PDB file of C-alpha atoms in Angstrom:
ATOM      1  CA  MET L 124      94.623 184.351  87.300  1.00 46.00           C
ATOM      2  CA  SER L 125      92.015 185.464  89.832  1.00 59.00           C
ATOM      3  CA  ASP L 126      89.398 183.138  91.319  1.00 83.00           C
ATOM      4  CA  GLY L 127      86.851 185.960  91.181  1.00 94.00           C
ATOM      5  CA  ALA L 128      84.771 184.625  88.294  1.00 96.00           C
ATOM      6  CA  TYR L 129      84.777 181.132  89.782  1.00 97.00           C
ATOM      7  CA  GLN L 130      83.658 182.421  93.200  1.00 97.00           C
ATOM      8  CA  VAL L 131      80.863 184.453  91.609  1.00 98.00           C
ATOM      9  CA  ALA L 132      79.792 181.402  89.584  1.00 98.00           C
ATOM     10  CA  LEU L 133      79.690 179.301  92.763  1.00 97.00           C
ATOM     11  CA  ARG L 134      77.509 181.893  94.491  1.00 97.00           C
ATOM     12  CA  MET L 135      75.128 181.961  91.516  1.00 98.00           C
ATOM     13  CA  LEU L 136      74.938 178.170  91.428  1.00 97.00           C
ATOM     14  CA  ALA L 137      74.341 178.051  95.183  1.00 97.00           C
ATOM     15  CA  ARG L 138      71.179 180.122  94.683  1.00 97.00           C
ATOM     16  CA  ARG L 139      69.823 178.085  91.772  1.00 96.00           C
ATOM     17  CA  ASP L 140      70.902 175.915  88.873  1.00 97.00           C
ATOM     18  CA  HIS L 141      71.912 177.772  85.731  1.00 97.00           C
ATOM     19  CA  PHE L 142      72.334 176.715  82.159  1.00 98.00           C
ATOM     20  CA  ARG L 143      75.924 177.041  80.981  1.00 97.00           C
ATOM     21  CA  ALA L 144      75.096 179.874  78.584  1.00 97.00           C
ATOM     22  CA  GLU L 145      73.187 181.764  81.304  1.00 97.00           C
ATOM     23  CA  LEU L 146      76.105 181.490  83.690  1.00 98.00           C
ATOM     24  CA  GLU L 147      78.542 182.566  81.003  1.00 98.00           C
ATOM     25  CA  GLY L 148      76.402 185.589  80.122  1.00 97.00           C
ATOM     26  CA  LYS L 149      76.024 186.677  83.741  1.00 97.00           C
ATOM     27  CA  LEU L 150      79.763 186.411  84.364  1.00 98.00           C
ATOM     28  CA  ARG L 151      80.503 188.478  81.261  1.00 97.00           C
ATOM     29  CA  GLN L 152      77.908 191.077  82.326  1.00 97.00           C
ATOM     30  CA  ARG L 153      79.764 191.412  85.609  1.00 97.00           C
ATOM     31  CA  GLY L 154      82.848 192.428  83.674  1.00 96.00           C
ATOM     32  CA  PHE L 155      84.947 189.280  83.777  1.00 97.00           C
ATOM     33  CA  VAL L 156      87.200 188.813  80.754  1.00 96.00           C
ATOM     34  CA  PRO L 157      86.599 185.803  78.483  1.00 96.00           C
ATOM     35  CA  ALA L 158      89.636 183.908  79.817  1.00 96.00           C
ATOM     36  CA  GLU L 159      88.368 184.220  83.419  1.00 96.00           C
ATOM     37  CA  VAL L 160      84.868 183.160  82.397  1.00 97.00           C
ATOM     38  CA  ASP L 161      86.173 180.157  80.457  1.00 97.00           C
ATOM     39  CA  ALA L 162      88.365 179.089  83.383  1.00 97.00           C
ATOM     40  CA  ALA L 163      85.481 179.435  85.851  1.00 97.00           C
ATOM     41  CA  LEU L 164      83.150 177.420  83.625  1.00 98.00           C
ATOM     42  CA  ALA L 165      85.817 174.744  83.111  1.00 97.00           C
ATOM     43  CA  ARG L 166      86.189 174.363  86.899  1.00 96.00           C
ATOM     44  CA  CYS L 167      82.410 174.176  87.310  1.00 97.00           C
ATOM     45  CA  ASP L 168      82.252 171.565  84.541  1.00 95.00           C
ATOM     46  CA  ALA L 169      85.034 169.526  86.172  1.00 96.00           C
ATOM     47  CA  LEU L 170      83.051 169.476  89.420  1.00 96.00           C
ATOM     48  CA  ARG L 171      79.839 168.672  87.500  1.00 96.00           C
ATOM     49  CA  LEU L 172      78.144 171.784  88.830  1.00 97.00           C
ATOM     50  CA  ILE L 173      76.651 172.576  85.429  1.00 97.00           C
ATOM     51  CA  ASP L 174      74.283 170.023  83.881  1.00 96.00           C
ATOM     52  CA  ASP L 175      72.354 171.457  80.939  1.00 97.00           C
ATOM     53  CA  ASP L 176      70.745 168.087  80.122  1.00 97.00           C
ATOM     54  CA  GLY L 177      69.415 167.510  83.630  1.00 97.00           C
ATOM     55  CA  LEU L 178      68.342 171.108  84.132  1.00 98.00           C
ATOM     56  CA  ALA L 179      66.591 171.182  80.748  1.00 98.00           C
ATOM     57  CA  SER L 180      64.684 168.029  81.642  1.00 96.00           C
ATOM     58  CA  ARG L 181      63.599 169.433  85.029  1.00 97.00           C
ATOM     59  CA  PHE L 182      62.720 172.766  83.418  1.00 97.00           C
ATOM     60  CA  ALA L 183      60.505 171.009  80.851  1.00 97.00           C
ATOM     61  CA  GLU L 184      58.775 168.913  83.508  1.00 95.00           C
ATOM     62  CA  VAL L 185      57.882 171.932  85.654  1.00 96.00           C
ATOM     63  CA  ARG L 186      56.824 174.137  82.754  1.00 96.00           C
ATOM     64  CA  ALA L 187      54.644 171.378  81.299  1.00 96.00           C
ATOM     65  CA  THR L 188      52.900 170.132  84.422  1.00 92.00           C
ATOM     66  CA  GLU L 189      52.736 173.282  86.550  1.00 94.00           C
ATOM     67  CA  ASN L 190      52.581 176.029  83.931  1.00 95.00           C
ATOM     68  CA  GLY L 191      50.730 174.217  81.148  1.00 95.00           C
ATOM     69  CA  TRP L 192      53.374 174.843  78.496  1.00 97.00           C
ATOM     70  CA  GLY L 193      53.457 172.761  75.340  1.00 97.00           C
ATOM     71  CA  PRO L 194      56.525 171.266  73.666  1.00 97.00           C
ATOM     72  CA  ARG L 195      57.111 174.124  71.220  1.00 97.00           C
ATOM     73  CA  ARG L 196      57.076 176.785  73.931  1.00 98.00           C
ATOM     74  CA  ILE L 197      59.369 174.747  76.176  1.00 98.00           C
ATOM     75  CA  GLU L 198      61.847 174.222  73.353  1.00 98.00           C
ATOM     76  CA  ALA L 199      61.764 177.899  72.383  1.00 98.00           C
ATOM     77  CA  GLU L 200      62.388 179.004  75.970  1.00 98.00           C
ATOM     78  CA  LEU L 201      65.262 176.570  76.393  1.00 98.00           C
ATOM     79  CA  ARG L 202      66.825 177.849  73.159  1.00 98.00           C
ATOM     80  CA  ARG L 203      66.354 181.443  74.347  1.00 97.00           C
ATOM     81  CA  ARG L 204      68.277 180.530  77.496  1.00 96.00           C
ATOM     82  CA  GLY L 205      71.171 179.278  75.397  1.00 96.00           C
ATOM     83  CA  VAL L 206      70.555 175.531  75.505  1.00 97.00           C
ATOM     84  CA  ASP L 207      71.772 173.766  72.365  1.00 96.00           C
ATOM     85  CA  ARG L 208      69.160 172.603  69.880  1.00 97.00           C
ATOM     86  CA  GLY L 209      69.566 168.866  70.516  1.00 97.00           C
ATOM     87  CA  THR L 210      69.218 169.200  74.286  1.00 97.00           C
ATOM     88  CA  ALA L 211      66.232 171.543  73.931  1.00 97.00           C
ATOM     89  CA  GLU L 212      64.476 169.200  71.494  1.00 97.00           C
ATOM     90  CA  GLU L 213      65.077 166.165  73.702  1.00 96.00           C
ATOM     91  CA  ALA L 214      63.867 167.900  76.878  1.00 96.00           C
ATOM     92  CA  SER L 215      60.753 169.299  75.194  1.00 96.00           C
ATOM     93  CA  ARG L 216      59.563 165.876  73.982  1.00 95.00           C
ATOM     94  CA  LEU L 217      56.681 165.097  76.294  1.00 91.00           C
ATOM     95  CA  ASP L 218      55.409 161.571  76.770  1.00 91.00           C
ATOM     96  CA  ARG L 219      51.633 161.125  76.574  1.00 91.00           C
ATOM     97  CA  ALA L 220      51.147 161.443  80.342  1.00 92.00           C
ATOM     98  CA  ARG L 221      53.129 164.689  80.614  1.00 92.00           C
ATOM     99  CA  LEU L 222      51.486 166.075  77.480  1.00 94.00           C
ATOM    100  CA  ARG L 223      48.070 165.286  78.936  1.00 93.00           C
ATOM    101  CA  ALA L 224      49.011 166.926  82.252  1.00 93.00           C
ATOM    102  CA  ALA L 225      50.253 170.027  80.433  1.00 95.00           C
ATOM    103  CA  LEU L 226      47.095 170.234  78.316  1.00 96.00           C
ATOM    104  CA  THR L 227      44.912 169.801  81.401  1.00 94.00           C
ATOM    105  CA  THR L 228      46.717 172.607  83.233  1.00 94.00           C
ATOM    106  CA  ALA L 229      46.520 174.919  80.221  1.00 96.00           C
ATOM    107  CA  LEU L 230      42.833 174.160  79.635  1.00 95.00           C
ATOM    108  CA  ARG L 231      41.954 174.794  83.279  1.00 93.00           C
ATOM    109  CA  ARG L 232      43.580 178.209  83.067  1.00 93.00           C
ATOM    110  CA  ALA L 233      41.880 179.043  79.780  1.00 93.00           C
ATOM    111  CA  GLU L 234      38.507 177.853  81.047  1.00 93.00           C
ATOM    112  CA  LEU L 235      38.739 180.187  84.050  1.00 92.00           C
ATOM    113  CA  ARG L 236      38.747 183.132  81.634  1.00 92.00           C
ATOM    114  CA  ALA L 237      36.054 181.734  79.337  1.00 92.00           C
ATOM    115  CA  PRO L 238      32.382 182.611  79.697  1.00 93.00           C
ATOM    116  CA  VAL L 239      29.935 180.042  81.006  1.00 91.00           C
ATOM    117  CA  GLY L 240      28.780 177.802  78.179  1.00 92.00           C
ATOM    118  CA  TRP L 241      31.874 178.483  76.038  1.00 93.00           C
ATOM    119  CA  TRP L 242      31.689 174.942  74.609  1.00 92.00           C
ATOM    120  CA  ARG L 243      28.420 175.721  72.796  1.00 94.00           C
ATOM    121  CA  LEU L 244      29.965 178.472  70.640  1.00 94.00           C
ATOM    122  CA  SER L 245      32.372 177.585  67.846  1.00 94.00           C
ATOM    123  CA  GLU L 246      34.226 180.907  68.118  1.00 95.00           C
ATOM    124  CA  ARG L 247      34.836 180.262  71.842  1.00 95.00           C
ATOM    125  CA  ARG L 248      36.095 176.749  71.136  1.00 96.00           C
ATOM    126  CA  ALA L 249      38.384 178.249  68.489  1.00 96.00           C
ATOM    127  CA  ARG L 250      39.686 180.723  71.076  1.00 95.00           C
ATOM    128  CA  MET L 251      40.454 177.847  73.426  1.00 96.00           C
ATOM    129  CA  VAL L 252      42.384 176.084  70.658  1.00 97.00           C
ATOM    130  CA  SER L 253      44.200 179.329  69.864  1.00 96.00           C
ATOM    131  CA  SER L 254      45.165 179.732  73.507  1.00 96.00           C
ATOM    132  CA  LEU L 255      46.689 176.237  73.495  1.00 97.00           C
ATOM    133  CA  LEU L 256      48.579 176.970  70.279  1.00 97.00           C
ATOM    134  CA  ALA L 257      50.018 180.093  71.918  1.00 96.00           C
ATOM    135  CA  ARG L 258      51.175 177.950  74.847  1.00 96.00           C
ATOM    136  CA  GLY L 259      53.174 175.774  72.456  1.00 97.00           C
ATOM    137  CA  PHE L 260      50.930 172.804  71.732  1.00 97.00           C
ATOM    138  CA  GLU L 261      50.557 171.193  68.324  1.00 96.00           C
ATOM    139  CA  ALA L 262      47.292 171.960  66.509  1.00 97.00           C
ATOM    140  CA  ALA L 263      46.090 168.333  66.492  1.00 96.00           C
ATOM    141  CA  ASP L 264      46.633 168.003  70.257  1.00 96.00           C
ATOM    142  CA  ALA L 265      44.945 171.355  70.947  1.00 96.00           C
ATOM    143  CA  ILE L 266      41.893 170.570  68.812  1.00 96.00           C
ATOM    144  CA  ALA L 267      41.508 167.090  70.317  1.00 96.00           C
ATOM    145  CA  ALA L 268      41.813 168.395  73.892  1.00 96.00           C
ATOM    146  CA  VAL L 269      39.299 171.211  73.382  1.00 96.00           C
ATOM    147  CA  SER L 270      36.860 168.891  71.600  1.00 95.00           C
ATOM    148  CA  GLU L 271      37.124 166.347  74.401  1.00 95.00           C
ATOM    149  CA  LEU L 272      36.599 168.990  77.093  1.00 94.00           C
ATOM    150  CA  ALA L 273      33.681 170.562  75.198  1.00 94.00           C
ATOM    151  CA  ALA L 274      32.002 167.149  74.849  1.00 93.00           C
ATOM    152  CA  SER L 275      32.538 166.523  78.541  1.00 91.00           C
ATOM    153  CA  ARG L 276      31.014 169.887  79.465  1.00 90.00           C
ATOM    154  CA  GLU L 277      28.079 169.257  77.138  1.00 87.00           C
ATOM    155  CA  ASN L 278      27.487 165.868  78.779  1.00 86.00           C
ATOM    156  CA  ASP L 279      27.704 167.475  82.234  1.00 77.00           C
ATOM    157  CA  ASP L 280      25.177 170.065  81.082  1.00 64.00           C
ATOM    158  CA  HIS L 281      22.727 167.387  79.907  1.00 58.00           C
ATOM    159  CA  ALA L 282      23.169 165.419  83.114  1.00 50.00           C
ATOM    160  CA  LEU L 283      22.079 168.497  85.055  1.00 52.00           C
ATOM    161  CA  ASP L 284      19.031 168.866  82.783  1.00 50.00           C
ATOM    162  CA  ASP L 285      17.900 165.362  83.786  1.00 49.00           C
ATOM    163  CA  GLN L 286      17.800 166.234  87.481  1.00 49.00           C
ATOM    164  CA  SER L 287      14.795 167.727  89.182  1.00 50.00           C
ATOM    165  CA  GLY L 288      14.849 171.426  89.959  1.00 50.00           C
ATOM    166  CA  ASP L 289      15.106 170.778  93.685  1.00 48.00           C
ATOM    167  CA  PRO L 290      18.721 170.079  94.704  1.00 45.00           C
ATOM    168  CA  PHE L 291      17.500 168.063  97.700  1.00 45.00           C
ATOM    169  CA  GLY L 292      15.281 165.796  95.607  1.00 46.00           C
ATOM    170  CA  VAL L 293      12.045 166.943  97.226  1.00 44.00           C
ATOM    171  CA  PRO L 294       9.179 166.771  94.706  1.00 48.00           C
TER     172      PRO L 294
END
C-alpha cells in the first residue's frame, strides 16, 4: 500500500490542524481510495496528530472571543465540519466569562452599524437582539445584553446632558 495519502495528510496537518472528517474528505477529494484514507488516518491517530476534542475547544474559544459567535453558531459550524454531536456540544458550552466576551464582541460589531441613539428606539433594540440571535446566542442572553448596553448608553447620554456646553469648563 502506498504512503501517498499519509504524506498528503502530513502536509495538510503541517499547515494547520484539521478535524478528522475534514482530513478524510480532503483525502477522498484528492482521489485516494477508502482503504488508503483509512490507513492514513489510522497512522495519524496513532501519532496523535488528529485531536478533534482539542481542536473543537480551540475553535470555540476563538470564534466566541474574537468573532463574537454564540454557542448555537459554534456548535452548528463544528457539526458542519464533521465533528460528532457530543464533541460539538461540549466545545460550544461557554462559561459565563467566555459568553460575556462573545456577547461584547458581537455587540461592538452590531453597534458600529447602528445609527446614533439606537438605544432610544425599540425597533433598533429589536434589531440588535436579532443580530445576536443570528450569531448563535440564546434569546434570554441576547435580550439581557442589549438591555444592559442600552441602559448604559442612556446613562452615558444623561451624564453628557449634565455637563456644561463648553468642553473645557469655561463658563
